[in-house]
mmCIF file of C-alpha atoms and ligand atoms in Angstrom:
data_model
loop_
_atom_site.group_PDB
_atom_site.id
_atom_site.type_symbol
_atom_site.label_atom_id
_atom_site.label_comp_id
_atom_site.label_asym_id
_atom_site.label_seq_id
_atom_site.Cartn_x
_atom_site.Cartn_y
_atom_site.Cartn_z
ATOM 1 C CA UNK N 1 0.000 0.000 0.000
ATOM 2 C CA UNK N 2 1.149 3.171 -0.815
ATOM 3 C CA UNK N 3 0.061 6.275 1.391
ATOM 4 C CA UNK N 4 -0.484 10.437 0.837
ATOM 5 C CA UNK N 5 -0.680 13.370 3.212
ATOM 6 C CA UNK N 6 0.332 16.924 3.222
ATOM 7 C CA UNK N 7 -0.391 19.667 4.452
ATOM 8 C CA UNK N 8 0.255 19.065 8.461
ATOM 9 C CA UNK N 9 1.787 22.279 9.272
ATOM 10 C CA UNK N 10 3.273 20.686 12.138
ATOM 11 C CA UNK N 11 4.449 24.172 14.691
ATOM 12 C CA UNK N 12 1.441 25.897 13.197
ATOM 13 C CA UNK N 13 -1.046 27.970 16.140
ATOM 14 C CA UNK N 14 -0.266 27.724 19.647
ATOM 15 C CA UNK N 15 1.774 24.959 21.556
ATOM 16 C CA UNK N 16 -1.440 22.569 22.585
ATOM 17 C CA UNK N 17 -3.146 22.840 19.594
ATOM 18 C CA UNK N 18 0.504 22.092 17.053
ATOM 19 C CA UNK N 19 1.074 19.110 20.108
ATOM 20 C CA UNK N 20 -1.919 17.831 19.164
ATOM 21 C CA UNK N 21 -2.009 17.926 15.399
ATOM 22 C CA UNK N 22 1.874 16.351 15.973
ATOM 23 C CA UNK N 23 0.279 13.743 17.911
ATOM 24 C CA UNK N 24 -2.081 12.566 15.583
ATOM 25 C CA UNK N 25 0.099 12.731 12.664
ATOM 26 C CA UNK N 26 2.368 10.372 14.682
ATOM 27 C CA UNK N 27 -0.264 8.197 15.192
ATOM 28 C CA UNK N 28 -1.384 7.917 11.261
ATOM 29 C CA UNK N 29 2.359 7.013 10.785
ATOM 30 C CA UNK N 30 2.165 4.633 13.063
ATOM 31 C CA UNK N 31 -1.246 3.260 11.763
ATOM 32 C CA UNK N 32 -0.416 3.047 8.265
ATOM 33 C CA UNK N 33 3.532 1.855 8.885
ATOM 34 C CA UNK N 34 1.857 -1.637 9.283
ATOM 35 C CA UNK N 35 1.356 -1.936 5.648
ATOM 36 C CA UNK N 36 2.895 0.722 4.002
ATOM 37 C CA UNK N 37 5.663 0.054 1.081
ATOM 38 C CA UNK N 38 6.213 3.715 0.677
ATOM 39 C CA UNK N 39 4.596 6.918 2.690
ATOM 40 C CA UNK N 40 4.365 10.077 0.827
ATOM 41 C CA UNK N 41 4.405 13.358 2.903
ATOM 42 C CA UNK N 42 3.177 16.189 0.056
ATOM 43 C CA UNK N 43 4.293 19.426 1.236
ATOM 44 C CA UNK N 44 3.720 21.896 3.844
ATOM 45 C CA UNK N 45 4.662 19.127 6.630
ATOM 46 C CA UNK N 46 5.857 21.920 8.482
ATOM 47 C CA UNK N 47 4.476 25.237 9.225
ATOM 48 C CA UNK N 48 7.887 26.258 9.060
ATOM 49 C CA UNK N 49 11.428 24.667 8.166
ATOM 50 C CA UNK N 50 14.907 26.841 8.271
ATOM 51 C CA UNK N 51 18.084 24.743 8.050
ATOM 52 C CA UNK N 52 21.764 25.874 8.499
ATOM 53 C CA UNK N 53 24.580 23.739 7.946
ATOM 54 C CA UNK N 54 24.852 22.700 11.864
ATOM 55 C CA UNK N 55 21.535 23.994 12.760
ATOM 56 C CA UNK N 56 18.145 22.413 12.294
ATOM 57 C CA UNK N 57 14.731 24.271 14.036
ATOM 58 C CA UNK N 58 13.495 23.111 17.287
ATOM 59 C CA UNK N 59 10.328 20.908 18.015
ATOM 60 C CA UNK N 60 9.195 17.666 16.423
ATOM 61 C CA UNK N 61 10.829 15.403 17.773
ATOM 62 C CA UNK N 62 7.872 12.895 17.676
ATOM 63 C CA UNK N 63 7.744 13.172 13.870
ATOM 64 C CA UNK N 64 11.398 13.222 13.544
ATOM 65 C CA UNK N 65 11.947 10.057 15.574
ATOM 66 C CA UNK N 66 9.045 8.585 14.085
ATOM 67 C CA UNK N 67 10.397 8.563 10.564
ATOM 68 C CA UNK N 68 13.455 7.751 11.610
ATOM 69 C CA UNK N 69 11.973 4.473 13.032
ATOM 70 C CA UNK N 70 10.184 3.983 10.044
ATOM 71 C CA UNK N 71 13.052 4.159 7.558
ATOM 72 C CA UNK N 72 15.109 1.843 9.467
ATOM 73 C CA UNK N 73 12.280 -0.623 9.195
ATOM 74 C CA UNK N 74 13.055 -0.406 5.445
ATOM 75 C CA UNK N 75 9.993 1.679 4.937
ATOM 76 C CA UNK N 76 10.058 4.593 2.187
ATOM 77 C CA UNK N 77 9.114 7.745 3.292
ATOM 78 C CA UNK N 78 9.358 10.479 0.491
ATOM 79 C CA UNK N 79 8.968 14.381 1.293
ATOM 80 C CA UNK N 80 8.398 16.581 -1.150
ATOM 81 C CA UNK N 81 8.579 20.591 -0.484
ATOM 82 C CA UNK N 82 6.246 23.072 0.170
ATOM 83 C CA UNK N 83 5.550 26.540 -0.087
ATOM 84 C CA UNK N 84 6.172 26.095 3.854
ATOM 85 C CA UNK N 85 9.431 24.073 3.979
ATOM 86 C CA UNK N 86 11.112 24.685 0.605
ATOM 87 C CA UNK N 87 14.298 25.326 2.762
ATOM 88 C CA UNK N 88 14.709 21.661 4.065
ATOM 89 C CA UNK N 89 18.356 20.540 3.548
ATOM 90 C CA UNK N 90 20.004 17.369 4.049
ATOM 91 C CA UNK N 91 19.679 16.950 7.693
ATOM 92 C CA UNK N 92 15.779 14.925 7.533
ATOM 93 C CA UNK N 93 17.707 12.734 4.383
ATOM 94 C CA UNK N 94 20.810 12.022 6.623
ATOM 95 C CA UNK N 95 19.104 11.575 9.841
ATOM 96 C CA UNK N 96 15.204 10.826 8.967
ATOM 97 C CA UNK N 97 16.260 8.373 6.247
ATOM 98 C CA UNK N 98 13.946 9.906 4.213
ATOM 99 C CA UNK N 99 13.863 10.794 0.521
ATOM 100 C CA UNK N 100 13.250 14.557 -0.655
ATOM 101 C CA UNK N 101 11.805 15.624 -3.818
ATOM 102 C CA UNK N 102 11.700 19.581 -4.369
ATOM 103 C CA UNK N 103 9.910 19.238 -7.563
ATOM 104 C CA UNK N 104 6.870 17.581 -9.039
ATOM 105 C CA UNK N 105 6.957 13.783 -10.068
ATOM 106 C CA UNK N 106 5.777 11.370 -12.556
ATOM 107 C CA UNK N 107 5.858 7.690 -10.557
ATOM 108 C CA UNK N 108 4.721 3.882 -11.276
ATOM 109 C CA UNK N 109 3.027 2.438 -8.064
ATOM 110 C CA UNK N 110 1.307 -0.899 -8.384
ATOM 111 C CA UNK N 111 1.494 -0.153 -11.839
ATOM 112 C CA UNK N 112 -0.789 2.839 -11.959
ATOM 113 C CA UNK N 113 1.217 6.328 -13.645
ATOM 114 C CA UNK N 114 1.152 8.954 -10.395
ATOM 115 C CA UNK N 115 1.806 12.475 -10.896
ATOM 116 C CA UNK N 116 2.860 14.010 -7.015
ATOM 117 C CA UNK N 117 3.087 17.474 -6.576
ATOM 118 C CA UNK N 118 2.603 19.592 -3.268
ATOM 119 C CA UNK N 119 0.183 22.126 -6.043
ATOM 120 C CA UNK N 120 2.060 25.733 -5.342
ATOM 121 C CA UNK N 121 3.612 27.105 -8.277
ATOM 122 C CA UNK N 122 1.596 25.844 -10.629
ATOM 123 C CA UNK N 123 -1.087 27.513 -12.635
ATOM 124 C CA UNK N 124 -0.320 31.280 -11.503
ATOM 125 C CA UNK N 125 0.963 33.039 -14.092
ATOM 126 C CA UNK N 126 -1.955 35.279 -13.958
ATOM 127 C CA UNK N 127 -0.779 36.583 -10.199
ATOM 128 C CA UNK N 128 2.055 38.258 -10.291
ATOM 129 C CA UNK N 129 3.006 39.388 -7.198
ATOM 130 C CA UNK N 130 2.368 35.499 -6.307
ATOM 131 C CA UNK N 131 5.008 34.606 -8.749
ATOM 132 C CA UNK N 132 7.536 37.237 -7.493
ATOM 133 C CA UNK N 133 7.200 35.936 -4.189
ATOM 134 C CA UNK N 134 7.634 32.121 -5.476
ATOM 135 C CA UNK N 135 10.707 33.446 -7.321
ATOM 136 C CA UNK N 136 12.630 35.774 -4.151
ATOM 137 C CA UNK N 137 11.953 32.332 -1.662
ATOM 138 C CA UNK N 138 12.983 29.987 -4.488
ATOM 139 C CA UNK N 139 16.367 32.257 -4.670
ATOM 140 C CA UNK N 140 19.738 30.305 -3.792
ATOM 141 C CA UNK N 141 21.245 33.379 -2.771
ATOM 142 C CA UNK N 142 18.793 34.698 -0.658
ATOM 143 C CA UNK N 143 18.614 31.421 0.954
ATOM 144 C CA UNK N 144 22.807 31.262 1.362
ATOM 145 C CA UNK N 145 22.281 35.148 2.705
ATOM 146 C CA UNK N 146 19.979 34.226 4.837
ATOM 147 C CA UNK N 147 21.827 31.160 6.423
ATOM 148 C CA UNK N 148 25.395 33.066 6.390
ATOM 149 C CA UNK N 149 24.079 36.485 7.981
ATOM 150 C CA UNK N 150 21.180 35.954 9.835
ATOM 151 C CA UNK N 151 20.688 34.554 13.334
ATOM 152 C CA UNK N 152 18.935 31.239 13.554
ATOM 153 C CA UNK N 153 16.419 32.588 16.127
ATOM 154 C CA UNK N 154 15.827 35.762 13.946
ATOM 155 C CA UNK N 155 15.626 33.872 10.966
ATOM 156 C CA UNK N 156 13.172 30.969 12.788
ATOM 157 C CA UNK N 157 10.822 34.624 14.336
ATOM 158 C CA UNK N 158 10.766 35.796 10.967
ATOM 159 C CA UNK N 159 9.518 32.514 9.378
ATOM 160 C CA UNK N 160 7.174 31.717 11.913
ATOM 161 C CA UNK N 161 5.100 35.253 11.984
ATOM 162 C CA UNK N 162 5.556 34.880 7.895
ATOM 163 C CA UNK N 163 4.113 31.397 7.931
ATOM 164 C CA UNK N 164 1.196 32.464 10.982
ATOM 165 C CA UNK N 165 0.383 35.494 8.346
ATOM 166 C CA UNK N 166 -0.838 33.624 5.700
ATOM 167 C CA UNK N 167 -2.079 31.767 7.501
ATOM 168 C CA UNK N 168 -4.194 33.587 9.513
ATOM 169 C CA UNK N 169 -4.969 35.656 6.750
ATOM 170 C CA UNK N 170 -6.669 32.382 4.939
ATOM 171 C CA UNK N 171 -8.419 31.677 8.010
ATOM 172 C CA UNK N 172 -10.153 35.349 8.152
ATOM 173 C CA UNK N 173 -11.373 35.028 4.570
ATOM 174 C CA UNK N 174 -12.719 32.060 5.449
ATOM 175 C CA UNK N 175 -14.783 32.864 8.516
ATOM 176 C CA UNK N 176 -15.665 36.236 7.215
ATOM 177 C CA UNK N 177 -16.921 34.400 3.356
ATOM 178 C CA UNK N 178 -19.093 31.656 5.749
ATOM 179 C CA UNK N 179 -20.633 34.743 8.079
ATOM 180 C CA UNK N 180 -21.251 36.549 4.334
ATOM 181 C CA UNK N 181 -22.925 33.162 3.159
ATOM 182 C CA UNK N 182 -20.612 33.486 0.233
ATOM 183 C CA UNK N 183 -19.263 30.306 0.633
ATOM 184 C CA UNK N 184 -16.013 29.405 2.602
ATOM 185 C CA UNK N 185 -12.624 30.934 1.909
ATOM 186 C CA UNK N 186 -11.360 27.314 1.113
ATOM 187 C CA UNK N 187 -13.932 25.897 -0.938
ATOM 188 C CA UNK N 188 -13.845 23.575 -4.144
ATOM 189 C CA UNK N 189 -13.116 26.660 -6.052
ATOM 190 C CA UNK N 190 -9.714 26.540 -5.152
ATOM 191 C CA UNK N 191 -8.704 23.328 -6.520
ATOM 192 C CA UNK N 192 -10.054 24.446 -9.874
ATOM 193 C CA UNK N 193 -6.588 25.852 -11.013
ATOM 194 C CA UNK N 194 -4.616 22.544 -10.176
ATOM 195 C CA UNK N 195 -7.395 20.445 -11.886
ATOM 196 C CA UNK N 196 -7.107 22.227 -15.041
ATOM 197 C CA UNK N 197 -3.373 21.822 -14.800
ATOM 198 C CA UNK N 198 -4.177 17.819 -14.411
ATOM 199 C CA UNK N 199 -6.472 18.158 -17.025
ATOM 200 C CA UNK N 200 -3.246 20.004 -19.232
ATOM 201 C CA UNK N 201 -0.726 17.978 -18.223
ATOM 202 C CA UNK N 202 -3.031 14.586 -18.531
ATOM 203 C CA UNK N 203 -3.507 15.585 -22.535
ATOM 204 C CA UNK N 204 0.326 14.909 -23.395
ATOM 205 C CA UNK N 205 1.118 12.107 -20.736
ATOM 206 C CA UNK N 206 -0.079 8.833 -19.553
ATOM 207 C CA UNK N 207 -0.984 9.413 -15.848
ATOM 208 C CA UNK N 208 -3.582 7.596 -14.261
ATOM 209 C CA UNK N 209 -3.863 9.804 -10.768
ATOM 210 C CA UNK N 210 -2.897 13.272 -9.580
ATOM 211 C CA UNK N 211 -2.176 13.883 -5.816
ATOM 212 C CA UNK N 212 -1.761 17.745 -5.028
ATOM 213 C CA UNK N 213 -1.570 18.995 -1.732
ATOM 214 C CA UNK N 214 -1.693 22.874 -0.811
ATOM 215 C CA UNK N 215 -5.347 23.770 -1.281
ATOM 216 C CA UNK N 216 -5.973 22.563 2.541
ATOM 217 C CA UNK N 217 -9.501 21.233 0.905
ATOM 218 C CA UNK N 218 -10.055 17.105 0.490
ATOM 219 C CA UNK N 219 -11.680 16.853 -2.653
ATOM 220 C CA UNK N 220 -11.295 13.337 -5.228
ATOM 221 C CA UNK N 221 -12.468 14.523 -8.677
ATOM 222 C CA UNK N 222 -13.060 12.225 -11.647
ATOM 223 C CA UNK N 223 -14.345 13.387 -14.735
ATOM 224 C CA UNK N 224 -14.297 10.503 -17.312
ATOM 225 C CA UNK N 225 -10.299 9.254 -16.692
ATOM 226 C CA UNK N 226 -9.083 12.361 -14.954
ATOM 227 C CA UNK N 227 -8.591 11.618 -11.677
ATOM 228 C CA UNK N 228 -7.327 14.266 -9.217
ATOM 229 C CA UNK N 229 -6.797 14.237 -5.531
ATOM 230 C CA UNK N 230 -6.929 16.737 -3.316
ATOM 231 C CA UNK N 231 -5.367 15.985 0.216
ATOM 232 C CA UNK N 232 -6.540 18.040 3.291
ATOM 233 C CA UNK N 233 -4.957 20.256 5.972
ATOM 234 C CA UNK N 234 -4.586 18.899 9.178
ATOM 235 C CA UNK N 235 -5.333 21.144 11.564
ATOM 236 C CA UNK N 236 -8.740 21.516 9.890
ATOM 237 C CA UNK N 237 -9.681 18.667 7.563
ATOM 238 C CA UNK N 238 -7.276 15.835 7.671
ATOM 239 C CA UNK N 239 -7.002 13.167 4.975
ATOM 240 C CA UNK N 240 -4.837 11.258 3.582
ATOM 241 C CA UNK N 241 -4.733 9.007 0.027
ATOM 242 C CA UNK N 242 -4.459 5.838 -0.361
ATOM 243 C CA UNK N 243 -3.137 3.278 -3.396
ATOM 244 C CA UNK N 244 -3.911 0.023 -2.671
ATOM 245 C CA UNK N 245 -2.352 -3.449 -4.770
ATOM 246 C CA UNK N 246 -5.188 -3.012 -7.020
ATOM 247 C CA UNK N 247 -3.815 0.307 -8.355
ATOM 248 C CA UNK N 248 -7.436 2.124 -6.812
ATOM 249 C CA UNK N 249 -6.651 5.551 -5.203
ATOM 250 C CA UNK N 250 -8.971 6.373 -2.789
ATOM 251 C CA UNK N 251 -9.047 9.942 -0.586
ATOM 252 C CA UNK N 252 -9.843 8.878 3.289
ATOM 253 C CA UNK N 253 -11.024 11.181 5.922
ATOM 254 C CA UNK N 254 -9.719 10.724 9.453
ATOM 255 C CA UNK N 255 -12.383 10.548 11.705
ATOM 256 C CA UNK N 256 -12.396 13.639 14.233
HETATM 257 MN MN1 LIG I 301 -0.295 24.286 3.205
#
């Protein structure tokens, strides 16, 4: 079996609420270690990841140890970046085991063609200021700047309020769009973009399923063979994918 989730923002809100998301991401590892071949963590894991050459953030140790167990039981876990921890180095490969990915994929599980992506960066060309901002975070120098002149702690406060901004700011357009009745500020709408991508992308290759994170709304669209996953957020609406032998994808709630 092959497993999907993204989107944990593990760190994210305050310290009992990001212990408890932490805790129940552990126990979904846990849970699905018993008959996983591979576990695939689609972005965003963290709310926020900063890595120097000797120094790594604080905190999640549970997840940390956790995959570490995992990959020495020979189990694959593969991380791909987010918008939220594009700046992982090679500390979680070294000492997690696991395998990172910092750009979409086209793989063959069970024999079934799946296209991974965490979903940011894709489809925007009509935002610019969007793109900018992909394009100044996605900068190698900034990033060796930042790691050669800037404290760890500053550089972990300024992350952390950045990350808590946007955030937050999602959050408010969604309360304020369910008080208006206009519908919720993450709503099916969202996933739109990254379908017609699929839809793109699924005209010039063979893929069978698409598994996008990012959108923080669980949604599994088919429309004739296009199938497209959306995987959840967990501090709102977690979910995870599944593959099983059979090659059938299938998005799974977890039970609240
Ligand atoms: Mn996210």
């Amino acid at each position: 079996m092959y497993y999907f989730a993204s989107d944990i923002h593990l760190g994210a809100g305050d310290e009992a609420s990001a212990r408890s998301v932490e805790r129940r991401f552990v126990a979904w590892l846990d849970a699905v270690s018993r008959d996983a071949e591979a576990i695939f963590l689609v972005g965003d894991i963290f709310d926020f990841w900063f890595e120097y050459r000797r120094v790594v953030p604080k905190g999640f140790v549970r997840t940390l140890g956790k995959l570490a167990e995992l990959t020495d039981r020979g189990i694959r876990v593969v991380f791909f970046t987010g918008n939220h921890d594009m700046w992982v180095g090679d500390y979680l490969r070294r000492e997690c085991g696991v395998e990172i990915y910092t750009s979409p994929q086209l793989l063959t599980l069970c024999g079934q063609r799946v296209f991974v992506a965490h979903g940011d960066n894709m489809k925007i060309d009509d935002q610019p200021l969007l793109r900018a901002l992909n394009a100044t975070f996605r900068s190698r120098t900034l990033r060796w700047a930042f790691s050669w002149f800037l404290h760890p702690d500053l550089a972990l406060k300024f992350g952390q309020w950045w990350s808590g901004k946007s955030r937050k700011s999602h959050n408010r357009a969604d309360e304020e769009a369910r008080r208006n009745g206009t519908g919720g500020g993450f709503d099916a709408s969202l996933t739109e973009p990254l379908i017609a991508y699929a839809r793109e992308y699924a005209a010039t290759h063979a893929v069978d399923h698409f598994v996008f994170g990012h959108m923080h709304f669980p949604r599994d669209f088919r429309d004739g063979s296009l199938h497209v996953v959306h995987l959840g957020c967990w501090e709102k609406d977690p979910a995870y994918a599944v593959l099983n032998d059979r090659g059938e994808l299938t998005l799974k709630k977890l039970e609240s």
